[in-house]
Amino acid sequence: MYSISRVATAVALSAALTVTATGCSQEEKKAAPKLPADFCWNAFSAEDVQPLLPVGDNLREDSGPFRFSEGKWFASCLLYIDGNDGFHAWAKMEDDETFAERELYETADPDPIPLGRKGLVWNTGATTHIACRPTESADLFPGKYLRLSVELRGTKGQNERKTLPGLLKQFTAFAEKHLTCA
């Protein structure tokens, strides 16, 4: 009887370890939802943004057209993962390049980057200004400078200072082409 009890205990322990190990391996396989090929105005490569998104099941994009006018100075694309912010790209037309909000970024201990004017990168974001005056064939839009920013959300503590300048460079190239900046 002693050996039957031992066998039963060993079987129960083995089953518990199998369930625990299976649960861990399933958690490791969980990933961010797959990005569509044409997200955020087609400004970014899905293969570059995908690894930066937080883990989750559902992806939702909230974006308007990338267009500026006298009444519309701001364009934004926000990717939500399971209802939480995951990735944010935005552009804002400005009359000058004073970058009044720069001190807000100072708390993030930013590093300068050689992109546009006053480019900065920190652990979870990057921003820059570009001079952008419309050519004759472009839509009318206000301002002389365009501030471009990309931010990761839901990835607290993740340091992407090496990756984010590349995304900002993609965004800058897209904006200059799309807005036909002179």
mmCIF file of C-alpha atoms in Angstrom:
data_model
loop_
_atom_site.group_PDB
_atom_site.id
_atom_site.type_symbol
_atom_site.label_atom_id
_atom_site.label_comp_id
_atom_site.label_asym_id
_atom_site.label_seq_id
_atom_site.Cartn_x
_atom_site.Cartn_y
_atom_site.Cartn_z
ATOM 1 C CA MET A 1 0.000 0.000 0.000
ATOM 2 C CA TYR A 2 2.899 2.304 0.726
ATOM 3 C CA SER A 3 4.177 1.938 -2.865
ATOM 4 C CA ILE A 4 0.710 2.647 -4.355
ATOM 5 C CA SER A 5 0.574 5.868 -2.337
ATOM 6 C CA ARG A 6 4.021 6.783 -3.608
ATOM 7 C CA VAL A 7 3.043 6.108 -7.221
ATOM 8 C CA ALA A 8 -0.160 8.160 -6.835
ATOM 9 C CA THR A 9 1.820 11.054 -5.329
ATOM 10 C CA ALA A 10 4.402 10.880 -8.118
ATOM 11 C CA VAL A 11 1.664 10.854 -10.794
ATOM 12 C CA ALA A 12 -0.100 13.825 -9.182
ATOM 13 C CA LEU A 13 3.167 15.759 -8.875
ATOM 14 C CA SER A 14 4.066 14.956 -12.485
ATOM 15 C CA ALA A 15 0.645 16.155 -13.687
ATOM 16 C CA ALA A 16 0.961 19.386 -11.690
ATOM 17 C CA LEU A 17 4.418 20.082 -13.118
ATOM 18 C CA THR A 18 3.177 19.377 -16.657
ATOM 19 C CA VAL A 19 0.273 21.820 -16.245
ATOM 20 C CA THR A 20 2.608 24.463 -14.780
ATOM 21 C CA ALA A 21 5.182 24.026 -17.554
ATOM 22 C CA THR A 22 2.467 24.125 -20.230
ATOM 23 C CA GLY A 23 1.050 27.342 -18.755
ATOM 24 C CA CYS A 24 4.488 28.981 -18.800
ATOM 25 C CA SER A 25 5.192 28.003 -22.390
ATOM 26 C CA GLN A 26 1.818 29.408 -23.508
ATOM 27 C CA GLU A 27 2.545 32.725 -21.788
ATOM 28 C CA GLU A 28 5.930 32.975 -23.513
ATOM 29 C CA LYS A 29 4.278 32.605 -26.923
ATOM 30 C CA LYS A 30 1.856 35.509 -26.390
ATOM 31 C CA ALA A 31 2.723 38.455 -28.615
ATOM 32 C CA ALA A 32 1.403 41.760 -29.845
ATOM 33 C CA PRO A 33 -1.428 41.675 -32.378
ATOM 34 C CA LYS A 34 -0.274 41.711 -36.003
ATOM 35 C CA LEU A 35 -0.118 45.140 -37.612
ATOM 36 C CA PRO A 36 -1.894 45.689 -40.902
ATOM 37 C CA ALA A 37 0.387 46.634 -43.793
ATOM 38 C CA ASP A 38 -1.148 50.103 -44.136
ATOM 39 C CA PHE A 39 -1.317 51.499 -40.605
ATOM 40 C CA CYS A 40 -0.639 55.133 -39.621
ATOM 41 C CA TRP A 41 -0.866 56.666 -43.123
ATOM 42 C CA ASN A 42 1.672 54.116 -44.451
ATOM 43 C CA ALA A 43 4.378 56.219 -42.843
ATOM 44 C CA PHE A 44 6.108 53.341 -41.038
ATOM 45 C CA SER A 45 7.346 49.873 -41.793
ATOM 46 C CA ALA A 46 5.204 47.309 -39.972
ATOM 47 C CA GLU A 47 8.266 45.122 -39.413
ATOM 48 C CA ASP A 48 9.989 47.985 -37.532
ATOM 49 C CA VAL A 49 7.013 48.878 -35.309
ATOM 50 C CA GLN A 50 5.676 45.360 -34.617
ATOM 51 C CA PRO A 51 8.398 44.319 -32.112
ATOM 52 C CA LEU A 52 7.852 47.530 -30.118
ATOM 53 C CA LEU A 53 4.156 46.947 -29.411
ATOM 54 C CA PRO A 54 3.010 45.608 -26.049
ATOM 55 C CA VAL A 55 1.611 42.093 -25.769
ATOM 56 C CA GLY A 56 -2.119 41.773 -26.307
ATOM 57 C CA ASP A 57 -4.939 40.283 -28.345
ATOM 58 C CA ASN A 58 -6.725 43.169 -30.054
ATOM 59 C CA LEU A 59 -5.379 46.073 -32.071
ATOM 60 C CA ARG A 60 -7.340 49.212 -32.928
ATOM 61 C CA GLU A 61 -6.074 52.238 -34.845
ATOM 62 C CA ASP A 62 -7.405 55.733 -34.265
ATOM 63 C CA SER A 63 -6.173 58.181 -36.891
ATOM 64 C CA GLY A 64 -7.388 60.971 -39.077
ATOM 65 C CA PRO A 65 -6.058 62.115 -42.437
ATOM 66 C CA PHE A 66 -2.526 63.453 -42.612
ATOM 67 C CA ARG A 67 -3.653 66.854 -43.810
ATOM 68 C CA PHE A 68 -3.309 70.373 -42.439
ATOM 69 C CA SER A 69 -5.337 73.527 -42.991
ATOM 70 C CA GLU A 70 -6.080 76.825 -41.271
ATOM 71 C CA GLY A 71 -8.383 74.991 -38.854
ATOM 72 C CA LYS A 72 -6.382 71.777 -38.513
ATOM 73 C CA TRP A 73 -2.852 72.071 -37.170
ATOM 74 C CA PHE A 74 -2.503 68.546 -35.765
ATOM 75 C CA ALA A 75 -2.536 64.967 -37.150
ATOM 76 C CA SER A 76 -2.335 61.884 -34.956
ATOM 77 C CA CYS A 77 -2.255 58.102 -35.234
ATOM 78 C CA LEU A 78 -2.701 56.062 -32.071
ATOM 79 C CA LEU A 79 -2.539 52.270 -31.911
ATOM 80 C CA TYR A 80 -4.441 50.704 -29.027
ATOM 81 C CA ILE A 81 -3.614 47.208 -27.779
ATOM 82 C CA ASP A 82 -6.463 45.671 -25.779
ATOM 83 C CA GLY A 83 -7.844 49.181 -25.250
ATOM 84 C CA ASN A 84 -4.551 50.614 -23.939
ATOM 85 C CA ASP A 85 -2.184 52.992 -25.738
ATOM 86 C CA GLY A 86 0.578 51.132 -27.573
ATOM 87 C CA PHE A 87 2.117 53.438 -30.188
ATOM 88 C CA HIS A 88 1.519 57.103 -30.992
ATOM 89 C CA ALA A 89 2.746 59.117 -33.966
ATOM 90 C CA TRP A 90 1.758 62.739 -34.343
ATOM 91 C CA ALA A 91 2.578 65.858 -36.295
ATOM 92 C CA LYS A 92 1.854 69.479 -35.461
ATOM 93 C CA MET A 93 2.274 72.572 -37.605
ATOM 94 C CA GLU A 94 3.958 75.454 -35.780
ATOM 95 C CA ASP A 95 4.781 79.054 -36.688
ATOM 96 C CA ASP A 96 8.266 78.884 -35.221
ATOM 97 C CA GLU A 97 10.744 76.354 -33.950
ATOM 98 C CA THR A 98 10.975 77.501 -30.343
ATOM 99 C CA PHE A 99 9.783 74.071 -29.234
ATOM 100 C CA ALA A 100 8.097 75.401 -26.108
ATOM 101 C CA GLU A 101 7.400 71.890 -24.793
ATOM 102 C CA ARG A 102 11.084 70.927 -24.887
ATOM 103 C CA GLU A 103 11.358 71.205 -21.105
ATOM 104 C CA LEU A 104 8.710 68.487 -20.780
ATOM 105 C CA TYR A 105 11.121 66.080 -22.443
ATOM 106 C CA GLU A 106 14.050 67.110 -20.250
ATOM 107 C CA THR A 107 12.721 64.918 -17.411
ATOM 108 C CA ALA A 108 13.104 61.906 -19.755
ATOM 109 C CA ASP A 109 16.879 62.550 -19.988
ATOM 110 C CA PRO A 110 16.861 62.885 -23.797
ATOM 111 C CA ASP A 111 19.804 62.632 -26.160
ATOM 112 C CA PRO A 112 20.125 64.872 -29.223
ATOM 113 C CA ILE A 113 19.819 63.146 -32.606
ATOM 114 C CA PRO A 114 20.960 64.457 -36.010
ATOM 115 C CA LEU A 115 17.515 64.518 -37.588
ATOM 116 C CA GLY A 116 15.668 67.662 -38.571
ATOM 117 C CA ARG A 117 16.074 70.546 -36.152
ATOM 118 C CA LYS A 118 16.363 69.979 -32.421
ATOM 119 C CA GLY A 119 15.910 66.219 -32.707
ATOM 120 C CA LEU A 120 15.653 64.357 -29.400
ATOM 121 C CA VAL A 121 15.328 60.723 -28.389
ATOM 122 C CA TRP A 122 14.575 59.188 -24.975
ATOM 123 C CA ASN A 123 13.725 55.660 -23.816
ATOM 124 C CA THR A 124 10.151 55.657 -25.135
ATOM 125 C CA GLY A 125 9.980 58.448 -27.708
ATOM 126 C CA ALA A 126 11.605 60.757 -30.225
ATOM 127 C CA THR A 127 10.753 64.160 -31.682
ATOM 128 C CA THR A 128 12.085 66.688 -34.180
ATOM 129 C CA HIS A 129 11.151 69.781 -36.193
ATOM 130 C CA ILE A 130 11.463 70.207 -39.935
ATOM 131 C CA ALA A 131 11.042 73.349 -41.981
ATOM 132 C CA CYS A 132 8.019 72.791 -44.187
ATOM 133 C CA ARG A 133 6.611 75.428 -46.492
ATOM 134 C CA PRO A 134 4.056 74.246 -49.023
ATOM 135 C CA THR A 135 4.950 74.145 -52.675
ATOM 136 C CA GLU A 136 2.452 75.577 -55.150
ATOM 137 C CA SER A 137 0.927 72.126 -55.767
ATOM 138 C CA ALA A 138 0.423 71.367 -52.064
ATOM 139 C CA ASP A 139 -2.711 71.887 -50.001
ATOM 140 C CA LEU A 140 -2.815 75.110 -48.026
ATOM 141 C CA PHE A 141 -1.648 74.585 -44.466
ATOM 142 C CA PRO A 142 -0.537 76.888 -41.670
ATOM 143 C CA GLY A 143 2.838 77.233 -40.078
ATOM 144 C CA LYS A 144 6.409 77.103 -41.269
ATOM 145 C CA TYR A 145 7.612 74.164 -39.188
ATOM 146 C CA LEU A 146 6.302 70.696 -38.603
ATOM 147 C CA ARG A 147 7.002 68.915 -35.347
ATOM 148 C CA LEU A 148 7.012 65.133 -35.682
ATOM 149 C CA SER A 149 6.953 62.744 -32.738
ATOM 150 C CA VAL A 150 6.728 59.010 -32.115
ATOM 151 C CA GLU A 151 6.046 57.530 -28.695
ATOM 152 C CA LEU A 152 5.822 54.029 -27.296
ATOM 153 C CA ARG A 153 3.282 53.427 -24.604
ATOM 154 C CA GLY A 154 2.698 50.419 -22.433
ATOM 155 C CA THR A 155 6.384 49.529 -22.599
ATOM 156 C CA LYS A 156 7.492 51.119 -19.342
ATOM 157 C CA GLY A 157 11.217 51.023 -18.794
ATOM 158 C CA GLN A 158 11.950 49.709 -22.289
ATOM 159 C CA ASN A 159 14.905 51.552 -23.770
ATOM 160 C CA GLU A 160 14.477 52.020 -27.516
ATOM 161 C CA ARG A 161 16.901 54.933 -28.001
ATOM 162 C CA LYS A 162 18.583 53.044 -30.843
ATOM 163 C CA THR A 163 15.338 52.091 -32.636
ATOM 164 C CA LEU A 164 13.240 55.250 -32.335
ATOM 165 C CA PRO A 165 15.440 57.560 -34.463
ATOM 166 C CA GLY A 166 14.891 55.181 -37.409
ATOM 167 C CA LEU A 167 11.121 55.384 -36.967
ATOM 168 C CA LEU A 168 11.306 59.165 -36.725
ATOM 169 C CA LYS A 169 13.403 59.208 -39.901
ATOM 170 C CA GLN A 170 10.687 57.170 -41.695
ATOM 171 C CA PHE A 171 8.033 59.583 -40.410
ATOM 172 C CA THR A 172 10.062 62.617 -41.524
ATOM 173 C CA ALA A 173 10.581 61.221 -45.032
ATOM 174 C CA PHE A 174 6.865 60.437 -45.281
ATOM 175 C CA ALA A 175 5.837 63.935 -44.117
ATOM 176 C CA GLU A 176 8.221 65.724 -46.471
ATOM 177 C CA LYS A 177 6.986 63.690 -49.436
ATOM 178 C CA HIS A 178 3.286 63.752 -48.505
ATOM 179 C CA LEU A 179 3.190 67.476 -47.754
ATOM 180 C CA THR A 180 5.568 68.334 -50.593
ATOM 181 C CA CYS A 181 7.669 70.470 -48.281
ATOM 182 C CA ALA A 182 9.878 72.966 -50.092
#
